[in-house]
Tab-separated table of C-alpha atoms and ligand atoms in Angstrom:
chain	number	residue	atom	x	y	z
N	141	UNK	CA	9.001	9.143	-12.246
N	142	UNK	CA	5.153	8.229	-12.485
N	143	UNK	CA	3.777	6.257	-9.957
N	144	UNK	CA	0.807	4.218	-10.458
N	145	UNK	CA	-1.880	3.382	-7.564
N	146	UNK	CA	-5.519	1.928	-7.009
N	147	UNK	CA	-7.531	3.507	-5.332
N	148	UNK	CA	-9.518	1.456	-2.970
N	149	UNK	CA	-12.248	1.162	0.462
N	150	UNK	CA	-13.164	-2.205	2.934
N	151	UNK	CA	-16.730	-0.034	4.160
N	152	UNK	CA	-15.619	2.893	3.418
N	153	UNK	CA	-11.990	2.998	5.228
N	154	UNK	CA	-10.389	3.702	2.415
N	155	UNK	CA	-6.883	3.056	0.725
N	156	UNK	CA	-4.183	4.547	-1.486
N	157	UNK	CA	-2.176	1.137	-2.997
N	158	UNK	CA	1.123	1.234	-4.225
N	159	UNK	CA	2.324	-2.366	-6.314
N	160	UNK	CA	6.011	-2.724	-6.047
N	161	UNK	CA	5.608	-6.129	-6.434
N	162	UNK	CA	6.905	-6.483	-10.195
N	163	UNK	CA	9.065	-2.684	-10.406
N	164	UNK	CA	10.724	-1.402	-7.060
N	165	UNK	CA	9.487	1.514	-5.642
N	166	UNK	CA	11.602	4.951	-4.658
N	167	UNK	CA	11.676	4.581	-0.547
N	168	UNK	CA	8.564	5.617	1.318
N	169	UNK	CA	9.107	7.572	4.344
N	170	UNK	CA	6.089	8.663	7.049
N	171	UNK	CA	6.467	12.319	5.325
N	172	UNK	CA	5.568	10.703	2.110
N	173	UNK	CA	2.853	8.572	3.201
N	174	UNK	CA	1.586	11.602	4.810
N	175	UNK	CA	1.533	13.706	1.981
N	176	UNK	CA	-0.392	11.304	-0.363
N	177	UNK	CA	-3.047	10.774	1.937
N	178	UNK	CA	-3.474	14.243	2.851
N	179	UNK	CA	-7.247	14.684	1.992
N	180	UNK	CA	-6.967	18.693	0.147
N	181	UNK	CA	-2.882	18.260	-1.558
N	182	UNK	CA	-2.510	14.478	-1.687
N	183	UNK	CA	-4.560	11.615	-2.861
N	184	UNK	CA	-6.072	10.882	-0.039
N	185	UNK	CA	-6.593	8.091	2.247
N	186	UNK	CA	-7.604	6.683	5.694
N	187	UNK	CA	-4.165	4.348	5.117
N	188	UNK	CA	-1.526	3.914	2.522
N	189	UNK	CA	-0.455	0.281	1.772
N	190	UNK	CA	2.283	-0.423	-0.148
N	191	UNK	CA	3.029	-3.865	-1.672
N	192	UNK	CA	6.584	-5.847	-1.952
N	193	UNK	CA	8.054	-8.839	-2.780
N	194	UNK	CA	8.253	-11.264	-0.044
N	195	UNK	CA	10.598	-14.531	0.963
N	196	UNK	CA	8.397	-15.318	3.490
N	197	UNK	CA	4.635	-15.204	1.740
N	198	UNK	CA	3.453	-14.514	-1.376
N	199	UNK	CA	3.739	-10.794	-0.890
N	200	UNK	CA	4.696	-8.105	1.727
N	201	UNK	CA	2.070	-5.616	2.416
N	202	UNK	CA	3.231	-2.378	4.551
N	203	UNK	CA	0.374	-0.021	5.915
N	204	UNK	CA	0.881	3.635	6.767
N	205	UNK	CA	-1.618	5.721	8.671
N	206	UNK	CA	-2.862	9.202	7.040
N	207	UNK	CA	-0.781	10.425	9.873
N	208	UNK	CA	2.404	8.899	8.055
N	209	UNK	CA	2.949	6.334	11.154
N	210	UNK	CA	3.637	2.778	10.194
N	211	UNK	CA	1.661	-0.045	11.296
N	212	UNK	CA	1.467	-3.611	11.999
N	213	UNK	CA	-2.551	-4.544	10.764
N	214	UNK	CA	-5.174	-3.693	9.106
N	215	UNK	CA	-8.532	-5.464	8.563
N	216	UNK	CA	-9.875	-3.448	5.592
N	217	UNK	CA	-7.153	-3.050	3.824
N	218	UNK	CA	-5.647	-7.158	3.934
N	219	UNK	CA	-9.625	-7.509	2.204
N	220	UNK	CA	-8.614	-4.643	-0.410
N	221	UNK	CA	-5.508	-6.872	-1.412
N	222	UNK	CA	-7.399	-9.469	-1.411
N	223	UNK	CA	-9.425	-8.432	-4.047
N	224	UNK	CA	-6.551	-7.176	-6.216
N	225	UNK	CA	-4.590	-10.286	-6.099
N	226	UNK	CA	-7.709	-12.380	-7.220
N	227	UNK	CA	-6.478	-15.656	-5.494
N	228	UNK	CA	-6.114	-16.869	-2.031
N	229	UNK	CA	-2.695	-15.393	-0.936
N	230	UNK	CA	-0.794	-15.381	1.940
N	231	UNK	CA	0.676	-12.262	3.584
N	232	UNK	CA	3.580	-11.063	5.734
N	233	UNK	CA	3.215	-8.113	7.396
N	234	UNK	CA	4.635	-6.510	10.879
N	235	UNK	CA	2.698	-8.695	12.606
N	236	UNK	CA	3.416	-11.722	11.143
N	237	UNK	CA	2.183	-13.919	8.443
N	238	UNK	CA	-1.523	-13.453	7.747
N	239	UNK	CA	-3.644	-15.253	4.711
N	240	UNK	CA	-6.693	-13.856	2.467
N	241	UNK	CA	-9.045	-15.666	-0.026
N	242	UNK	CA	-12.125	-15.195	-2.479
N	243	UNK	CA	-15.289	-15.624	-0.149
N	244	UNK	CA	-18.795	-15.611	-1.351
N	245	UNK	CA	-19.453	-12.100	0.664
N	246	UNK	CA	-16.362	-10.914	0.206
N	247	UNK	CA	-13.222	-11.729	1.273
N	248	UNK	CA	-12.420	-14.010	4.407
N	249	UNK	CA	-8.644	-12.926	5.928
N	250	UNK	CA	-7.329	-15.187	8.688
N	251	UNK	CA	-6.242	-12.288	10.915
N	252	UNK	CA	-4.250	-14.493	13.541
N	253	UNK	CA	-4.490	-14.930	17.086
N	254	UNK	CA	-5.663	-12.148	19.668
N	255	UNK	CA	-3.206	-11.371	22.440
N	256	UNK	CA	-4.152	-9.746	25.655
N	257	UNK	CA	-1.208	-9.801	28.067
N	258	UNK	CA	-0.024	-6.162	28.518
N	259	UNK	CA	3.012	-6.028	26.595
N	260	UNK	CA	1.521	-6.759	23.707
N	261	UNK	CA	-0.669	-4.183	24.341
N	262	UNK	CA	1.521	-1.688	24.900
N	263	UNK	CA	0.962	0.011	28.358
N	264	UNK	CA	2.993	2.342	30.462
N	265	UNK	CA	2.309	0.105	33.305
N	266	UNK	CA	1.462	-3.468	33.839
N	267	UNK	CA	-2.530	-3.821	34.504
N	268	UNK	CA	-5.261	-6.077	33.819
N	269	UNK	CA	-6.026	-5.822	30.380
N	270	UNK	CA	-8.779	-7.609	30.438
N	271	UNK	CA	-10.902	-4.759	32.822
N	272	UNK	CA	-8.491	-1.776	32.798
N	273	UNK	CA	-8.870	0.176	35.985
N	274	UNK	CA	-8.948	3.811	34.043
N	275	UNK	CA	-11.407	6.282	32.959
N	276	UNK	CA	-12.165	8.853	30.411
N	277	UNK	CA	-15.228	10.743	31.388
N	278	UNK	CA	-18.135	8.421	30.377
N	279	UNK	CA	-16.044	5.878	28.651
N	280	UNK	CA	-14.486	3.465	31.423
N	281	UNK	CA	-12.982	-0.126	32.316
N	282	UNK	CA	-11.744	-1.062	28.744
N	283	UNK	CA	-10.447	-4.414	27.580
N	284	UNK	CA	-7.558	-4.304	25.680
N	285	UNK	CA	-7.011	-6.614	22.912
N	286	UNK	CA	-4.094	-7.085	20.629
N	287	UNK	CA	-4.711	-8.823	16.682
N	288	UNK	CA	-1.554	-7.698	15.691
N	289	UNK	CA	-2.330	-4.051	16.242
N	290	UNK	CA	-3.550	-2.729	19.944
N	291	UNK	CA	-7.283	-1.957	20.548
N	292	UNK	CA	-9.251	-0.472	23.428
N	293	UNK	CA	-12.679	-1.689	23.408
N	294	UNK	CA	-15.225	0.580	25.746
N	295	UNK	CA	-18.544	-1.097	25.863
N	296	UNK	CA	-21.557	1.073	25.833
N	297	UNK	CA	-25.574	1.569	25.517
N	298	UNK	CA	-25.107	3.953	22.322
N	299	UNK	CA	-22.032	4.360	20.464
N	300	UNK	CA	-23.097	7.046	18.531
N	301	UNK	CA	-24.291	8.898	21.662
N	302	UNK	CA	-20.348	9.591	22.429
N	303	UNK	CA	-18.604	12.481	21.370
N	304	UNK	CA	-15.518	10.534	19.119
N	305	UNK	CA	-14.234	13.822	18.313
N	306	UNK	CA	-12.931	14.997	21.963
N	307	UNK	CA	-12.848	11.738	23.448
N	308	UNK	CA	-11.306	9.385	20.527
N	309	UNK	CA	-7.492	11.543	19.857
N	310	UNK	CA	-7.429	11.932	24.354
N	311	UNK	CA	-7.845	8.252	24.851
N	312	UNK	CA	-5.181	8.067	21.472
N	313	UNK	CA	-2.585	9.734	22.534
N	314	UNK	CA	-2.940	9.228	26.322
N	315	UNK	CA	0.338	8.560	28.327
N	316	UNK	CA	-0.309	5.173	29.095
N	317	UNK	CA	-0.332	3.810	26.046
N	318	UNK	CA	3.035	4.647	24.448
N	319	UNK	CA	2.948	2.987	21.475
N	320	UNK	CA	-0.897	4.846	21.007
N	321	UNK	CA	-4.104	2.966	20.677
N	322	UNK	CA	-7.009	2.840	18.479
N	323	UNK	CA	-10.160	3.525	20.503
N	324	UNK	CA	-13.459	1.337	19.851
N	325	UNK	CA	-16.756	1.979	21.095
N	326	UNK	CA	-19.154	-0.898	21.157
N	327	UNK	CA	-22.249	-1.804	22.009
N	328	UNK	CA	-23.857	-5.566	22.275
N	329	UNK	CA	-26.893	-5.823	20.708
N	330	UNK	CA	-27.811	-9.224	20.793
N	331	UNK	CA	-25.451	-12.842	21.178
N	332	UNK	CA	-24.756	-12.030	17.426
N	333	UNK	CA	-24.533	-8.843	16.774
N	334	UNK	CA	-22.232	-5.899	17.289
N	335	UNK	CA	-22.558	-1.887	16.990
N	336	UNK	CA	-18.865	-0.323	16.673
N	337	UNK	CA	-17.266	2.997	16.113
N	338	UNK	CA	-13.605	3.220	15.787
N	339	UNK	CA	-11.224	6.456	16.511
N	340	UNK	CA	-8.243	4.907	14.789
N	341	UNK	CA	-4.758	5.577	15.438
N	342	UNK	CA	-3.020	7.641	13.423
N	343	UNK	CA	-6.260	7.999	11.384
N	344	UNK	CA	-8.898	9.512	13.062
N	345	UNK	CA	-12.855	8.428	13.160
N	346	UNK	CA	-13.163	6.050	10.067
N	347	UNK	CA	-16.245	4.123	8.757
N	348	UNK	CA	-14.571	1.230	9.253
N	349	UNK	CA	-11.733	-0.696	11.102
N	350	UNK	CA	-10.986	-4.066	10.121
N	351	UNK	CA	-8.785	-4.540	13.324
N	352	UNK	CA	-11.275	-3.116	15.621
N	353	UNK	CA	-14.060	-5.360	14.643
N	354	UNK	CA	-11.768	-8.199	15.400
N	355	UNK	CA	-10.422	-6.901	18.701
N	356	UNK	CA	-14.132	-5.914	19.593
N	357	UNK	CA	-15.623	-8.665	18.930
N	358	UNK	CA	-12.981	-10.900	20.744
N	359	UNK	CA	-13.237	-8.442	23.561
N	360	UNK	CA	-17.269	-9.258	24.204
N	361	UNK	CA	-16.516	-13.024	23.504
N	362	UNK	CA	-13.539	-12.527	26.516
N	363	UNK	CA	-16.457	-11.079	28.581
N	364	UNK	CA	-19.000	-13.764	27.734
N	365	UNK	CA	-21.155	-11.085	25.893
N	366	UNK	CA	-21.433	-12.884	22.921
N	367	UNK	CA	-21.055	-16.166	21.042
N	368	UNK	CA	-18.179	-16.856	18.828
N	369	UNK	CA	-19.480	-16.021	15.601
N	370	UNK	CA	-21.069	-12.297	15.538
N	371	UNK	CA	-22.033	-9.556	13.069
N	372	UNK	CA	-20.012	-5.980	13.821
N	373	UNK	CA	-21.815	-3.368	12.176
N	374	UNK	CA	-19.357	-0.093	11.767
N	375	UNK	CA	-21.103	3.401	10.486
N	376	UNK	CA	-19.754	2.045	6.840
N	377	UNK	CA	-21.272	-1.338	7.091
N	378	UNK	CA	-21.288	-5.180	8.387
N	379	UNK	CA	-18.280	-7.784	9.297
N	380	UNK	CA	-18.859	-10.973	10.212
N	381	UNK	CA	-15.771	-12.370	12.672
N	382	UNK	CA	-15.483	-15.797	13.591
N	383	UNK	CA	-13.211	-16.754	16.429
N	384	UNK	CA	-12.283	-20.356	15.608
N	385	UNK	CA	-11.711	-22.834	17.872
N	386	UNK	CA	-7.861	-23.183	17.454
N	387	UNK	CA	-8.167	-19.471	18.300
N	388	UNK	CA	-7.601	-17.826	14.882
N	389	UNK	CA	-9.598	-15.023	14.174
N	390	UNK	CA	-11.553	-15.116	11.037
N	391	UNK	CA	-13.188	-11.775	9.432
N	392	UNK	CA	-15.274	-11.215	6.391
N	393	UNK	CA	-16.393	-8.536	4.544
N	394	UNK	CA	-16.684	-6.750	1.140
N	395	UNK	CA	-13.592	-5.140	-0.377
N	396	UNK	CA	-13.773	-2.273	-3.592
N	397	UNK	CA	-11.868	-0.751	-5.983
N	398	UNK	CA	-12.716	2.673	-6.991
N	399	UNK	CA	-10.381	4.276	-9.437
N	400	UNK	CA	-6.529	3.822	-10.816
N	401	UNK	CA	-4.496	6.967	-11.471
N	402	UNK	CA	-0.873	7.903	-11.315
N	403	UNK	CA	1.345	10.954	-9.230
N	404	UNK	CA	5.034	12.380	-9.917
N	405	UNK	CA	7.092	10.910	-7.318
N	406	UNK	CA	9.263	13.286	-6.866
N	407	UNK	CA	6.370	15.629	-6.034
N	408	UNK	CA	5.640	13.485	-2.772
N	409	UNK	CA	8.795	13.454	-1.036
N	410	UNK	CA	9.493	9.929	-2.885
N	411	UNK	CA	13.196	9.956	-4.593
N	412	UNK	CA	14.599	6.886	-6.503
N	413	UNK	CA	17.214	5.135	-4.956
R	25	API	N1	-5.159	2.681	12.593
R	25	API	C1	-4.661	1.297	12.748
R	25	API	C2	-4.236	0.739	11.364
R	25	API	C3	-5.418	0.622	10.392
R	25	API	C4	-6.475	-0.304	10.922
R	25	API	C5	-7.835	-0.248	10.232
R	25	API	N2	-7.963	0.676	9.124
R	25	API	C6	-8.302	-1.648	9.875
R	25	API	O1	-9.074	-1.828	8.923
R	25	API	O2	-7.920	-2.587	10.621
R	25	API	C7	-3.438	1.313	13.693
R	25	API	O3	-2.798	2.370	13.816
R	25	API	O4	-3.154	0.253	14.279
């Protein structure tokens, strides 16, 4: 069975989507999703997203990490959608209903509301999220922020002055945060403006994270670093996040599609039902 996808990037984090919207797909599994976005046998991707029918929005999107894990959010890829529905559309995903429209820069996705309390963040032990009393090496006292996915958010001089490599998968993978973390590096440049790298869960260093720009930037607004509507520049480009008053999160940012091909399912682990 031939399977057809888009290729596509938010920044550069970039995106293997599957449409199942119209004809069902054969079940994906985290060996599957693995296997297409392996970057030297697969497709490749940062995450696969998969699209479904929904009773609850207009569609269902479901987001795997190159690492085959599945996930609740993602920033750069709810903008991708965006684009390839064409229309303002609403969303369910695993963390709840979300909502994405045409923008003048972009696409604008009403992300939800941040959560900081530490089971939402998930934590092997109750703390204060806001100022976490834990170090790795250089990169210390994190907030911990929650937009439907978890974030740690270091703040910093120079982000790019950190070595992502060792520290990003240690922080990752470290024993108090079961459910893993994706690891942002930040530094405040001025009330408006934002310098981030992410180490992603299940992904690695990308050039962009969606979810970490939001959890950043809602992290410096918790610590009265900046005002409520800043620029987050990633290595792949800017987003602009707005945290509204009612407290939803607003991002915006460019979204791209770069090529359409098709695979042999069978060939990827994926067998009809
Ligand atoms: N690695 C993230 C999912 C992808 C988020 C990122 N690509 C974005 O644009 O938000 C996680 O495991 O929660």
């Amino acid at each position: 069975m031939r399977i057809d996808f888009t290729k596509m990037h938010g920044l550069g984090n970039d995106f293997v989507v599957l449409d199942g919207r119209a004809t069902a797909l054969p079940a994906i599994d985290a060996t599957s999703a693995a296997a297409l976005a392996d970057r030297h046998t697969g497709i490749g991707c940062d995450q696969l997203v998969v699209l479904e029918p929904s009773t609850f929005a207009d569609l269902r999107m479901r987001i795997f990490n190159a690492d085959g894990s599945e996930v609740e959010a993602c920033g750069n890829a709810t903008r991708a959608v965006g684009l390839l529905i064409g229309t303002a559309a609403s969303i369910e995903t695993l963390a709840g209903i979300i909502h994405a429209s045409p923008a003048e820069s972009g696409i604008t996705v009403e992300m939800g509301k941040p959560r900081f309390d530490w089971d939402v963040i998930p934590l092997a032990f109750a703390m204060d999220t806001q100022a976490m009393p834990v170090a790795w090496e250089e990169l210390a006292n994190p907030i911990a922020v929650n937009v439907g996915n978890p974030h740690a958010i270091f703040f910093v001089d120079d982000p790019y002055a950190i070595d992502m490599a060792r520290l990003g998968p240690l922080i990752e993978n470290d024993a108090i945060f079961p459910a893993r973390i994706n690891v942002n590096v930040a530094a405040v440049t001025a009330r408006d403006a934002i310098t981030l790298r992410v180490w992603e869960r299940g992904a690695g260093l990308t050039l962009a994270c969606g979810t970490g720009a939001c959890a950043t930037a809602i992290g410096a607004m918790k610590r009265g670093l900046v005002d409520r509507r800043v620029t987050v520049t990633l290595p792949g480009g800017p987003l602009e996040i707005c945290w509204r008053e009612d407290g939803e999160i607003l991002m915006t940012g460019p979204a791209t599609q770069s090529f359409r091909g098709s695979f042999d399912a069978a060939a990827y682990g994926m067998i009809s039902a």
